[in-house]
Coordinates of C-alpha atoms and ligand atoms in Angstrom, one line a residue:
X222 CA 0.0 0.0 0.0
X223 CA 0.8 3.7 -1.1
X224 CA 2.4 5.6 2.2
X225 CA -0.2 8.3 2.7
X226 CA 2.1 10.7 4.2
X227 CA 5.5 10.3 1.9
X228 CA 7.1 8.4 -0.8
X229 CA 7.2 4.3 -1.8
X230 CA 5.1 1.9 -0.2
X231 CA 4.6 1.1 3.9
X232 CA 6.0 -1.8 3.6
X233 CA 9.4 -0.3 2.3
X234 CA 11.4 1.4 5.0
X235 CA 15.1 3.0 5.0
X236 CA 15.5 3.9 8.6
X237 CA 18.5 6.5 9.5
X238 CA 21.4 4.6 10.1
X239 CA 23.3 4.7 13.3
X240 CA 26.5 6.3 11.5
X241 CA 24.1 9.0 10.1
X242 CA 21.8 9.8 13.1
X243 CA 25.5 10.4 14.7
X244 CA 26.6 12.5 11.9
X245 CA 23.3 14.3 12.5
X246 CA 23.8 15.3 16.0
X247 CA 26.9 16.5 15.5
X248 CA 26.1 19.3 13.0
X249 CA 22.8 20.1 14.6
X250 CA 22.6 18.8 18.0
X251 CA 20.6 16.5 19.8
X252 CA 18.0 14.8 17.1
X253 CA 14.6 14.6 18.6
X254 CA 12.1 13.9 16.0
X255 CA 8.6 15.1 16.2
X256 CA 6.3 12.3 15.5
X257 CA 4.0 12.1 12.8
X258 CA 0.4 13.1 12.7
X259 CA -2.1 10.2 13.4
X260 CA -3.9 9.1 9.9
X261 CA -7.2 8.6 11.9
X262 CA -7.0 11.9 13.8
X263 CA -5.9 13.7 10.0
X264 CA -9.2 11.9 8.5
X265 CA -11.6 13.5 11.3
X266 CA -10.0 17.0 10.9
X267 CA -11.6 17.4 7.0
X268 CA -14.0 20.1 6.5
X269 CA -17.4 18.9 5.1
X270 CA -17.2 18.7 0.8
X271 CA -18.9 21.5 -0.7
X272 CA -19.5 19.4 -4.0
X273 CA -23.2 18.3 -4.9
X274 CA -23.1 14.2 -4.8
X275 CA -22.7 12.5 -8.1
X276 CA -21.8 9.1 -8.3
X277 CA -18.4 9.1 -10.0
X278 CA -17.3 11.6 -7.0
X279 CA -15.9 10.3 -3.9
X280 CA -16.3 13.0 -0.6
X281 CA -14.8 10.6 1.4
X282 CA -11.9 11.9 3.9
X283 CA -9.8 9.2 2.5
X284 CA -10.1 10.0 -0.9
X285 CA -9.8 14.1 -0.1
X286 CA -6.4 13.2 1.9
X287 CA -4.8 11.3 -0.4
X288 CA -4.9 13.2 -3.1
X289 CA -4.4 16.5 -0.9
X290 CA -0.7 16.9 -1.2
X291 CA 2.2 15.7 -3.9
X292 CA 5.4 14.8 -2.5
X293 CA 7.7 17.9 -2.5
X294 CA 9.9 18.5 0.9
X295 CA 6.4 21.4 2.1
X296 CA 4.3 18.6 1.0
X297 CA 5.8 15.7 3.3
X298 CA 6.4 18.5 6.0
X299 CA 2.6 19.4 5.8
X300 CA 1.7 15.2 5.8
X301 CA 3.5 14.8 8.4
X302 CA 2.2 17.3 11.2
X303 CA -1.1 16.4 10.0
X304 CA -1.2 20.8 9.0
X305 CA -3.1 20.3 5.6
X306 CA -4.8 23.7 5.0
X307 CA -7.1 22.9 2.1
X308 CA -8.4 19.5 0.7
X309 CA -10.3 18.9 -2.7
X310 CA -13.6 18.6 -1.8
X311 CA -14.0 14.9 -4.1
X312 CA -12.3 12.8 -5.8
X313 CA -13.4 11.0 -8.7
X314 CA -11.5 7.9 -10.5
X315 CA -13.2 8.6 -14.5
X316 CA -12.4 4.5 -16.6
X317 CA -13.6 6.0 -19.5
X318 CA -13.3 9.4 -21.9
X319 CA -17.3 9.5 -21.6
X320 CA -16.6 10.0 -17.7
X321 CA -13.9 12.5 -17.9
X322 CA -16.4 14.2 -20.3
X323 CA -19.3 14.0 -17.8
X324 CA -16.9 15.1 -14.9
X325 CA -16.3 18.0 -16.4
X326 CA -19.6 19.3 -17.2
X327 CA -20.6 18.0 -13.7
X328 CA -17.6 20.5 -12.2
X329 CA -18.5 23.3 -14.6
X330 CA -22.7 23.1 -13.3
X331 CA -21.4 23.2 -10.3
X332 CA -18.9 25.9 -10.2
X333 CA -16.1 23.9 -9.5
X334 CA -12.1 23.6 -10.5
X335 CA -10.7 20.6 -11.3
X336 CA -7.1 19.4 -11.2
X337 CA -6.1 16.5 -13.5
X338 CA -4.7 14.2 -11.0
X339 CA -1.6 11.5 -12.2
X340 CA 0.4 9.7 -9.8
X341 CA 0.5 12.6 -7.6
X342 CA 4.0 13.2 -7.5
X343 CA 4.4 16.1 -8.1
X344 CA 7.4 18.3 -6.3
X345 CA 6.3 21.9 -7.3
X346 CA 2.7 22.2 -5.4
X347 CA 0.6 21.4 -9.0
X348 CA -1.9 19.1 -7.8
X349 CA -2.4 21.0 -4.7
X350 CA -5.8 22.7 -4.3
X351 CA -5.3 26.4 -3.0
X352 CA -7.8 28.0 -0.6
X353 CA -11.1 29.6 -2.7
X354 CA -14.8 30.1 -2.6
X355 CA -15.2 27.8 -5.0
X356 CA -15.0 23.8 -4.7
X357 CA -12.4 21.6 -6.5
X358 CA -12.8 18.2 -8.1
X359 CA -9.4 15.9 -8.2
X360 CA -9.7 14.1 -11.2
X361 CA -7.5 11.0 -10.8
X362 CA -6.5 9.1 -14.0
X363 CA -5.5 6.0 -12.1
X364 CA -8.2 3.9 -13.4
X365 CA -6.9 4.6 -17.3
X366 CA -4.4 2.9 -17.9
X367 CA -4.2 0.6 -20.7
X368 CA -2.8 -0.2 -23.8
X369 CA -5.0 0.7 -27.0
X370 CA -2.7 0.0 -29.7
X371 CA 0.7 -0.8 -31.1
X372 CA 2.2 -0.1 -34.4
X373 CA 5.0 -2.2 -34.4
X374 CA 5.1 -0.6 -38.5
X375 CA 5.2 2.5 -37.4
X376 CA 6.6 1.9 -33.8
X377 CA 4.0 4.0 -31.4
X378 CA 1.9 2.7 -28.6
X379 CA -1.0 5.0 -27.8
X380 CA -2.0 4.5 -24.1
X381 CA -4.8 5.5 -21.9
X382 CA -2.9 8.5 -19.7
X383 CA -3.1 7.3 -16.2
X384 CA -0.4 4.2 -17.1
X385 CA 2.4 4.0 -14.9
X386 CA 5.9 4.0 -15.4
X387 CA 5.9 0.4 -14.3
X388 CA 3.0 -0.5 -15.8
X389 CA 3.8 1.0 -19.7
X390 CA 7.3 -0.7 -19.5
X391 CA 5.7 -4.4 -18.7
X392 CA 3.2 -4.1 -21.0
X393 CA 5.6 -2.9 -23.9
X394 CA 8.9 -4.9 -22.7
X395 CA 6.9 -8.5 -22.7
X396 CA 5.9 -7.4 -26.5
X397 CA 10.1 -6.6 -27.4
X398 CA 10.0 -2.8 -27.0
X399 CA 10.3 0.0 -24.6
X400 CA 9.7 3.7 -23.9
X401 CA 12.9 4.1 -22.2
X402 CA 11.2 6.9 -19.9
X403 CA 12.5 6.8 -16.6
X404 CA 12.3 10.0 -14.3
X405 CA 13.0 8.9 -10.9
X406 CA 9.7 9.4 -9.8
X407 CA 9.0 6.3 -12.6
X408 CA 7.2 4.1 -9.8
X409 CA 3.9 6.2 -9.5
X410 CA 4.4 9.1 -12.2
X411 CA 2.5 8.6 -15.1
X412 CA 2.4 9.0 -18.9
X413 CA -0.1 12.0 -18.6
X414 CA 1.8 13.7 -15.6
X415 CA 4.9 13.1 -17.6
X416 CA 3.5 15.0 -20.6
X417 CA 1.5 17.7 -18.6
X418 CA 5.2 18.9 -17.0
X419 CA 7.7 18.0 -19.5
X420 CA 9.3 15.4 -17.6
X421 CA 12.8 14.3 -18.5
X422 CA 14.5 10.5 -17.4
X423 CA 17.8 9.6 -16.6
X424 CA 17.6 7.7 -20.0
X425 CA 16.4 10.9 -22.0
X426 CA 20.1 11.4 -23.2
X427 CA 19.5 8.0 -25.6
X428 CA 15.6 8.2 -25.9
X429 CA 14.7 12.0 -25.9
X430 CA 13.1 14.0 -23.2
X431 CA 8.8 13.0 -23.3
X432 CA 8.3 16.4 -25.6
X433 CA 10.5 14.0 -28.2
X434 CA 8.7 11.1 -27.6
X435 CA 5.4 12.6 -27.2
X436 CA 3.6 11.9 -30.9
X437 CA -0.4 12.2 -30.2
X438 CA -3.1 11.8 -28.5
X439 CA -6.6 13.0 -26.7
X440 CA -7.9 15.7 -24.1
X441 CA -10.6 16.5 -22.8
X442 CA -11.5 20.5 -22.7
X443 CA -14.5 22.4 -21.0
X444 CA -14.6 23.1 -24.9
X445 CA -15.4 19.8 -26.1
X446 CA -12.4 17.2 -26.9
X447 CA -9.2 18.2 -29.1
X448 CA -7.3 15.7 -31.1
X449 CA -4.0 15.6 -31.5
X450 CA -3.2 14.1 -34.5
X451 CA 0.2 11.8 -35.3
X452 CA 2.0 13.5 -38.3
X453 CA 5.0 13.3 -39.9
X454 CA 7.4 16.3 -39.0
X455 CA 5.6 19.2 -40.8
X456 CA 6.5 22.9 -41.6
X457 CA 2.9 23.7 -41.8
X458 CA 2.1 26.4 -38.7
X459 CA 2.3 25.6 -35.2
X460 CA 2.2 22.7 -33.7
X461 CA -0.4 21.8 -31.2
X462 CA 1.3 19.5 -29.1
X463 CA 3.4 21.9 -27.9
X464 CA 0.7 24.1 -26.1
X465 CA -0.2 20.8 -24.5
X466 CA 3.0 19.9 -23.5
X467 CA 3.9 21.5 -20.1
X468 CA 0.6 22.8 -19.5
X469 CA 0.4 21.1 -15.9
X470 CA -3.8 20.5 -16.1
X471 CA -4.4 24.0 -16.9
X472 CA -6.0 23.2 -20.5
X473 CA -7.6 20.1 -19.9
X474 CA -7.4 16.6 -19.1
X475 CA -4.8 14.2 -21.4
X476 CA -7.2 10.9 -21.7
X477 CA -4.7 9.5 -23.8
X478 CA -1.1 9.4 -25.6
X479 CA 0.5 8.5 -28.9
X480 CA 4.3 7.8 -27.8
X481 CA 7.2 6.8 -29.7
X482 CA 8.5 3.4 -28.9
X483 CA 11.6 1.8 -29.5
X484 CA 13.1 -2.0 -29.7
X485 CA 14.4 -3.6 -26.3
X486 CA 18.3 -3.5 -26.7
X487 CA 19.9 -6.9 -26.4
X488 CA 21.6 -6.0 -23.9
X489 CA 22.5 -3.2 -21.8
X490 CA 25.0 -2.2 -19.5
X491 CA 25.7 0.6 -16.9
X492 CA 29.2 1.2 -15.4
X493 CA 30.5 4.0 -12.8
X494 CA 33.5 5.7 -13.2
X495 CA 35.4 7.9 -10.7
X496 CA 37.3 10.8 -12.0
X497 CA 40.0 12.1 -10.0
X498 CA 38.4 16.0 -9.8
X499 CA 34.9 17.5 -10.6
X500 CA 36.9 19.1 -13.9
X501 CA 37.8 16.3 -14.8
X502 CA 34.9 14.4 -14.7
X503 CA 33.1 17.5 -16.5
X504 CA 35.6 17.9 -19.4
X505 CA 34.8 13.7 -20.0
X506 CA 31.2 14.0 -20.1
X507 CA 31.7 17.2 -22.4
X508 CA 33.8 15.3 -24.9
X509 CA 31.2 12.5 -24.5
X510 CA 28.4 14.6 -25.6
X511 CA 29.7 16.4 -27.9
X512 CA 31.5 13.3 -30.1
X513 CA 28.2 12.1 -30.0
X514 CA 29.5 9.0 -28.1
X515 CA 25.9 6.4 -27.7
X516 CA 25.4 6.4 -24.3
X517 CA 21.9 6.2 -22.6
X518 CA 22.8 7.7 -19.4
X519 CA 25.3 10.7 -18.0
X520 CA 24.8 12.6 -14.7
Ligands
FAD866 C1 11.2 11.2 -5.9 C2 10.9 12.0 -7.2 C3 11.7 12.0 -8.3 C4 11.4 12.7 -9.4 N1 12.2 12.6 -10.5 C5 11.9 13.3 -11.7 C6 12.7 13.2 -12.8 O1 13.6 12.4 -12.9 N2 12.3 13.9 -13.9 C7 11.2 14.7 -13.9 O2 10.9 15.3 -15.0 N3 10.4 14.8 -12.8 C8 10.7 14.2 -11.7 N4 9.9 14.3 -10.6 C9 8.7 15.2 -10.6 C10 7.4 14.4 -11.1 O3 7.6 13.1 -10.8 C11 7.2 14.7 -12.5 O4 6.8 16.0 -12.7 C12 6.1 13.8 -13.1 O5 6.1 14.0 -14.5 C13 4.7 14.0 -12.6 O6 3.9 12.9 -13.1 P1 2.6 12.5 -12.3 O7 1.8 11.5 -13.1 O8 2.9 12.1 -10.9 O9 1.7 13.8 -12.3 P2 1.0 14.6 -11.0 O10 2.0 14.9 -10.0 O11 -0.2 13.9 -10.7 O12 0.6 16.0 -11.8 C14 1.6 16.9 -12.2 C15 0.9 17.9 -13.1 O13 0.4 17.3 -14.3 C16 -1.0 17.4 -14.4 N5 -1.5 16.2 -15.0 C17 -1.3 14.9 -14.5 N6 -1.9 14.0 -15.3 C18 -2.6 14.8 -16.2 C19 -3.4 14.4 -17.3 N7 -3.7 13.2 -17.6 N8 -3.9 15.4 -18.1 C20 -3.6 16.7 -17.8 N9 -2.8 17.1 -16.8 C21 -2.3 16.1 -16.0 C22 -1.5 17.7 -13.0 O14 -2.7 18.5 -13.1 C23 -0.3 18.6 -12.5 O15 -0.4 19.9 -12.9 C24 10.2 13.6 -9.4 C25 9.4 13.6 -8.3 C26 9.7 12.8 -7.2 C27 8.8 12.9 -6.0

């Protein structure tokens, strides 16, 4: 199970070790850890949803705090003393286009925002409802998540936008390709988080940041749905994926994506290396990028 207040699951843990809890104290003194909020005594601190009932929308205090906060360093500190100043007031879990579609004109009757919810993991505040008159609807894409087609031709996958990291990699690698997109949040982020803020991987230097690998797809407006078609490269005017790229929920909601995919490599290999000083670890990886050496990762 998800940790409610921080990263991985419960049953992971990666306690302080004795060596650092010592290195610790002696730069800032005795250590003498508050202890986190109580779940329970969170849950009964929720102010009553201001959203009408429907029955795609959960008010539940569950629901409302676990999709309250993403995971930056404010976020965890906030979890973790249980001082959460604003919750959305529902959250609803849309399996189909036709939902999202319904959600939205359900939020726009009744005057309320919505925020296009991923895997939540977001380290700048974006899936964080602010304080306002007016209610807000989390719309969580975790029940999308499957694979609608793939051109091995052509070599796309289009995928419903609430796939995991994980999840996109198993379904591609048992069928001989991958999407090679691995941001270090790859465990819960997913394919429409990924192209709402740009994400890059630690693999992008081989198979291109999500803009490049971004080719298509759906969203859902309070406009009415816009397409994104898969072309060719074209010089013809803008290009429409762009504006969608980045736009961190603020245009609509990505149902799904068109993305490039590429053969598994047969095999693959990762080595460390230890330069004597930072320059001269900096001049290698300069000479390495700029030779155009084929390597899929470089930090
Ligand atoms: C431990 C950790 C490591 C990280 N490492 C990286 C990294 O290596 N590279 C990197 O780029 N980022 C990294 N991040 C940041 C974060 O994981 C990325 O921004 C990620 O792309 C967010 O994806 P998500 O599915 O969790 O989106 P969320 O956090 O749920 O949402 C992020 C934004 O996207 C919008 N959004 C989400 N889904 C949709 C959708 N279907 N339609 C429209 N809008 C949507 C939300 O409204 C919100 O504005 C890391 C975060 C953590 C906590």
């Amino acid at each position: 199970m998800k940790r409610w207040n921080g990263w991985g699951n419960v049953n992971t843990d990666y306690p302080v070790p004795v060596s650092a809890q010592a290195y610790l104290a002696n730069l800032f003194g005795s250590l003498d850890p508050q202890p986190d909020a109580d779940y329970k005594t969170v849950l009964k601190s929720l102010p009553t949803s201001r959203l009408p009932a429907h029955p795609l929308v959960d008010s539940s205090a569950e629901a409302r705090l676990t999709h309250a906060r993403g995971q930056s360093l404010p976020d965890w500190v906030a979890l973790r003393s249980g001082r959460i100043p604003v919750f959305p007031d529902g959250v609803a879990y849309p399996q189909t286009e036709e939902d999202v579609r319904t959600l939205i004109v359900y939020a726009q009757k009744a005057g309320a925002k919505v925020i296009p919810y991923g895997g939540g993991t977001s380290v700048a505040g974006h899936i964080n409802p602010l304080k306002s008159d007016t209610p807000v609807l989390t719309l969580s894409l975790e029940r999308m998540t499957r694979l609608l087609d793939l051109d091995e031709f052509g070599r796309t996958a289009t995928f419903e936008a609430g796939v995991t990291g994980p999840e996109l990699e198993q379904v591609l690698q048992v069928r001989g390709y991958t999407l090679g997109h691995y941001p270090q949040s790859h465990e819960y982020s997913t394919l429409g988080g990924w192209i709402a803020t740009r994400s890059s991987g630690q693999q992008s230097y081989k198979y291109g940041r999500i803009e490049q690998l971004f080719a298509g797809g759906r969203m859902e407006t309070p406009r009415g749905q816009i397409e994104l078609p898969h072309f060719p490269a074209s010089a013809a005017g803008p290009d429409i994926k762009e504006m969608i790229l980045g736009s961190e929920g603020r245009m609509g909601v990505i149902t799904q994506a068109k993305v490039k995919v590429r053969r598994l490599p047969e095999a693959e290999e990762f080595y460390g290396v230890f330069f004597p000083s930072w320059e001269q670890g900096a001049e290698a990886v300069r000479q390495i990028a700029q030779e155009e050496i084929q390597v899929s990762m470089l930090s």
